[in-house]
mmCIF file of C-alpha atoms in Angstrom:
data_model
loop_
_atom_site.group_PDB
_atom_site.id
_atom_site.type_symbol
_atom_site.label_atom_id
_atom_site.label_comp_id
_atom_site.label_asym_id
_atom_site.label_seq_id
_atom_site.Cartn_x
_atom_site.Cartn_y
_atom_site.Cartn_z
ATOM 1 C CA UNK T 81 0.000 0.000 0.000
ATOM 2 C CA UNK T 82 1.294 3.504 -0.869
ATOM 3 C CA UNK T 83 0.031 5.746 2.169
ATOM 4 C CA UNK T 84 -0.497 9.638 2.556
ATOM 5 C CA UNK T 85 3.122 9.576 4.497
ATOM 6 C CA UNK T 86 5.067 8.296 1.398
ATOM 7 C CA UNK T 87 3.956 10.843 -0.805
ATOM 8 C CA UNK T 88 3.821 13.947 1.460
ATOM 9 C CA UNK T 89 7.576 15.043 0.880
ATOM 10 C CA UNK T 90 6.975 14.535 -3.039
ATOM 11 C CA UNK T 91 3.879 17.303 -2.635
ATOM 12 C CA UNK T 92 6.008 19.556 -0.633
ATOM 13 C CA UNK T 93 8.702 19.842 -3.531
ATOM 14 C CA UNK T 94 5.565 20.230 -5.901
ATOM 15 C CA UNK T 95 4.709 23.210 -4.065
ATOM 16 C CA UNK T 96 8.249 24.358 -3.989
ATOM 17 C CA UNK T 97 9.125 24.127 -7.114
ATOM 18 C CA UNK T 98 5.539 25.847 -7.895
ATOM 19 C CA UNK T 99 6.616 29.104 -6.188
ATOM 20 C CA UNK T 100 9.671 29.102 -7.812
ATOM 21 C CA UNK T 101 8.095 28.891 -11.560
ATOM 22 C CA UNK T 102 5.395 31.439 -10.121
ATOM 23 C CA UNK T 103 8.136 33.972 -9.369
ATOM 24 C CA UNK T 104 10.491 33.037 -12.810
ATOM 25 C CA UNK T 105 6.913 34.002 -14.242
ATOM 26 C CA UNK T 106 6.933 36.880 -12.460
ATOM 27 C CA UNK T 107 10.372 37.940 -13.551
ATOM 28 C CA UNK T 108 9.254 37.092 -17.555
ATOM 29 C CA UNK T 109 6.744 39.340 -16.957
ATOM 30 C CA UNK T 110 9.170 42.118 -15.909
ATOM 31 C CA UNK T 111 11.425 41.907 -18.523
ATOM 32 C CA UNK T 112 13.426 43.781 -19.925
ATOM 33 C CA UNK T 113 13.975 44.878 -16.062
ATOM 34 C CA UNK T 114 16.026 42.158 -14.442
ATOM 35 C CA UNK T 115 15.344 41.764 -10.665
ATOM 36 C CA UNK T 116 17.400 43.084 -8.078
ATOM 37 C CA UNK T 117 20.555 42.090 -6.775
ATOM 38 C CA UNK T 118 19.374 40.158 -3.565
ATOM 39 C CA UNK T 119 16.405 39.029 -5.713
ATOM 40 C CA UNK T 120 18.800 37.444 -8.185
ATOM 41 C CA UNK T 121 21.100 35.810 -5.756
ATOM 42 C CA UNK T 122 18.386 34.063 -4.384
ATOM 43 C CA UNK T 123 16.867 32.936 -7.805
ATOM 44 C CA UNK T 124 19.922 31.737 -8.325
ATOM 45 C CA UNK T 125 20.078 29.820 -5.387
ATOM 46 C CA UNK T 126 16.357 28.434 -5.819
ATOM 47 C CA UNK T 127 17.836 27.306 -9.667
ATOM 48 C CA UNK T 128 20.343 25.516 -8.455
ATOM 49 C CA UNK T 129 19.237 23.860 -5.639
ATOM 50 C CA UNK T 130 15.192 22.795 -6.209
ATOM 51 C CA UNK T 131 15.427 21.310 -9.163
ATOM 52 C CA UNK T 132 18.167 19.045 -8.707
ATOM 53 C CA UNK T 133 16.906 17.901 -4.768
ATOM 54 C CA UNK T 134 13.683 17.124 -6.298
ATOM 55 C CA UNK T 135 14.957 15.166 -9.078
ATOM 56 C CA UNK T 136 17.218 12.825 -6.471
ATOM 57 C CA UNK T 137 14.097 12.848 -4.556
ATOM 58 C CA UNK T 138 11.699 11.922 -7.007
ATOM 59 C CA UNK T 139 13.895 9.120 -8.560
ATOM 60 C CA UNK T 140 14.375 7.513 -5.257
ATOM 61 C CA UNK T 141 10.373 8.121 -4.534
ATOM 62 C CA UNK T 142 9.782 6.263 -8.062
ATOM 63 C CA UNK T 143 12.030 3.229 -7.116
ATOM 64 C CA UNK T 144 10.729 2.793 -4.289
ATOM 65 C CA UNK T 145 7.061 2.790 -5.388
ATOM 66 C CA UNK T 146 7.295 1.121 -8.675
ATOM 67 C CA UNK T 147 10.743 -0.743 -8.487
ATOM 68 C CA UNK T 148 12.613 -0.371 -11.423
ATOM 69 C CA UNK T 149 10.600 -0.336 -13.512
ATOM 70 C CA UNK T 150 6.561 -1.914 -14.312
ATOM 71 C CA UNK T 151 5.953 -4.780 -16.719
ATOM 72 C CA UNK T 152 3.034 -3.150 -18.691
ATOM 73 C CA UNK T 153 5.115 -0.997 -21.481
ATOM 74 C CA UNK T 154 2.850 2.436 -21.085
ATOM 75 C CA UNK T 155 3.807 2.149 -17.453
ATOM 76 C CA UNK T 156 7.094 1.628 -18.324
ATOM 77 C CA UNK T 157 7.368 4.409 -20.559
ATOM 78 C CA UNK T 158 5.543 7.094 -18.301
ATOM 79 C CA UNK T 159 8.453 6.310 -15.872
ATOM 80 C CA UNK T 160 11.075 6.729 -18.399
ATOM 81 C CA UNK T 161 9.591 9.878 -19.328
ATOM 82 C CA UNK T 162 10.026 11.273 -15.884
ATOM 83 C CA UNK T 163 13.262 10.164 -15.137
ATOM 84 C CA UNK T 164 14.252 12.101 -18.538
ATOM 85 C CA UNK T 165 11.827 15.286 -17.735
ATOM 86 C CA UNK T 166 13.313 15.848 -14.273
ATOM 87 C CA UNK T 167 16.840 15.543 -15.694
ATOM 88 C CA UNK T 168 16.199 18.168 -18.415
ATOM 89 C CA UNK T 169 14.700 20.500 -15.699
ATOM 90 C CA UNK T 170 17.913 20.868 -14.087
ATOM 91 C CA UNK T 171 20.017 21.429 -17.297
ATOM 92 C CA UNK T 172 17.481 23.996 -17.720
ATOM 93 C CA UNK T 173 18.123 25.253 -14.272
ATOM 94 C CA UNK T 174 21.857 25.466 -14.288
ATOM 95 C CA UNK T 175 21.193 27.315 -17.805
ATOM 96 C CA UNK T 176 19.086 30.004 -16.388
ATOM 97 C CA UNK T 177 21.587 30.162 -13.062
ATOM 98 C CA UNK T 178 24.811 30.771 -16.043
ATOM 99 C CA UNK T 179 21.644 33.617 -17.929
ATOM 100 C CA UNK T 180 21.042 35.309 -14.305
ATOM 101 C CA UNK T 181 25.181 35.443 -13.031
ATOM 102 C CA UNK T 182 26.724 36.396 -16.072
ATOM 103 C CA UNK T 183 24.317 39.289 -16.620
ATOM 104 C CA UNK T 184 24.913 39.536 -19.973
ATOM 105 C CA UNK T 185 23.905 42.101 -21.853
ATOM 106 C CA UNK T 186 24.109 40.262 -25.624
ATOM 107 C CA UNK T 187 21.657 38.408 -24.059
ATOM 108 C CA UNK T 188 17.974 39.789 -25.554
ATOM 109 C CA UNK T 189 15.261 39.649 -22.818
ATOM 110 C CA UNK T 190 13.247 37.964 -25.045
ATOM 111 C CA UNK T 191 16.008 34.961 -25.428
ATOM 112 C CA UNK T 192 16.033 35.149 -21.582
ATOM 113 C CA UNK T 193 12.078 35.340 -21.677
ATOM 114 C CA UNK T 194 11.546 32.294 -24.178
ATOM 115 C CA UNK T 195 14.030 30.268 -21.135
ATOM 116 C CA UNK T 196 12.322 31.450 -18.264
ATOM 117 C CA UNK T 197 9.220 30.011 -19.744
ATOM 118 C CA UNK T 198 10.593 27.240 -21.141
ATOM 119 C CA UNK T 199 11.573 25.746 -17.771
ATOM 120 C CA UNK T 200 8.651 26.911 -15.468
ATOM 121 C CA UNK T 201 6.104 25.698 -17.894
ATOM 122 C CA UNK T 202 7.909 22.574 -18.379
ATOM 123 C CA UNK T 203 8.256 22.544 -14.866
ATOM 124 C CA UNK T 204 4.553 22.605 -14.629
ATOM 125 C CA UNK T 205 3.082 20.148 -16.759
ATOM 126 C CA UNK T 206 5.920 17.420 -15.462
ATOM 127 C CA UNK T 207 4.738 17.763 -11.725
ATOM 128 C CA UNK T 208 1.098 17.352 -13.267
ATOM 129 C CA UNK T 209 2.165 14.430 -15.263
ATOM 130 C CA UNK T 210 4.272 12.898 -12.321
ATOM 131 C CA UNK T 211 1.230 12.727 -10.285
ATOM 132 C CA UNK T 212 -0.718 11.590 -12.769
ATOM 133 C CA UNK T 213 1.304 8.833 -13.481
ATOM 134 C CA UNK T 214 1.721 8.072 -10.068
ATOM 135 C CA UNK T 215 -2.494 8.284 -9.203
ATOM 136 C CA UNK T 216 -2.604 5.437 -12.583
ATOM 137 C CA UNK T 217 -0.101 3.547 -11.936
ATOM 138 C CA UNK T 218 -0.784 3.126 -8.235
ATOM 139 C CA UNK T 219 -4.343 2.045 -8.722
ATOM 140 C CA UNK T 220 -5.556 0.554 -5.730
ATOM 141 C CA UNK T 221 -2.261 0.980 -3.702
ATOM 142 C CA UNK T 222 -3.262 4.136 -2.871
ATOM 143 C CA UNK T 223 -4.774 4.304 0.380
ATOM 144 C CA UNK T 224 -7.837 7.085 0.381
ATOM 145 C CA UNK T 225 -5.527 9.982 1.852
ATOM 146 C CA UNK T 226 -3.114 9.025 -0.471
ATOM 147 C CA UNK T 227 -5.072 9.233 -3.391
ATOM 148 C CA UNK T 228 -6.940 12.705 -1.528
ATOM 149 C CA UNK T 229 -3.386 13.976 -1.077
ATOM 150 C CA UNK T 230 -2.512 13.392 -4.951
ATOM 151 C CA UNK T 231 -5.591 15.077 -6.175
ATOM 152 C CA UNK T 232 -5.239 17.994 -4.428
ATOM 153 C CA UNK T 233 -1.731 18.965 -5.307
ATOM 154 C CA UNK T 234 -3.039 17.934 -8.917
ATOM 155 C CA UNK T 235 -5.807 20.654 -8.659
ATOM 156 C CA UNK T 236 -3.519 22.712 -7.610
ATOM 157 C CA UNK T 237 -0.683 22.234 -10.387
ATOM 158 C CA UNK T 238 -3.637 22.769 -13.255
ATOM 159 C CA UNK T 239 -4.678 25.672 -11.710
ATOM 160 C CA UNK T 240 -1.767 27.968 -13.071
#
């Protein structure tokens, strides 16, 4: 069984990483103005950090739910697809972190712009799908809460 407890820390990075793409929206929105400083640094430390504790965190939280993998091949697949999501979300990251330090001017805003929204919509629609995946392939392993828990961090991924 799959209870409320093994999914909770999983949620918690969903609504991390959440506020992080709702202020990297925030910041598309402001361009060409960069934010400050202080604002920057700790962008910067969001980029590099979030993505790349969730990913670590997510793998293991796959593993240890599904194994390594699930014998019916869309299963399979949706798995893959996760693994290779979360891994591209921190590429994207580190890119964004190089964007934000070097403050380079030859960058356009609206190259910086197309990134910003680029990873935070990613971002996005691969916590949606990661639930998703996890609420199908889960089934009846899910204990109520579980599933409660699930669907309620799904609404709240579609809402933005």
């Amino acid at each position: 069984m799959i209870d409320e407890i093994d999914l909770v820390a999983m949620v918690a990075d969903h609504a991390d990483l959440g506020q992080l793409c709702d202020r990297l929206e925030d910041v598309a929105d402001a361009l060409p103005r960069m934010p400050s400083a202080g604002a920057n640094l700790r962008l910067c430390h969001e980029l590099e950090y979030r993505p790349a504790t969730h990913e670590a965190r997510e793998h293991a939280l796959v593993k240890r739910l599904f194994g390594t993998g699930t014998t019916e091949p869309c299963g399979a697949a949706a798995l893959q697809h996760i693994r290779h999501r979360s891994g591209s979300h921190v590429v994207q990251a580190q890119d964004l972190v190089t964007a934000f330090q070097a403050g380079d001017p030859c960058l356009p805003p609206s190259t910086l712009g197309y990134m910003l929204r680029c990873f935070f919509e990613g971002c996005r629609a691969s916590m949606a799908f990661e639930e998703l995946t996890i609420l199908q392939l889960a089934g009846d392993r899910l204990t109520p809460r579980a599933r409660i828990l699930l669907e309620h961090s799904l609404e709240a991924r579609c809402r933005t």
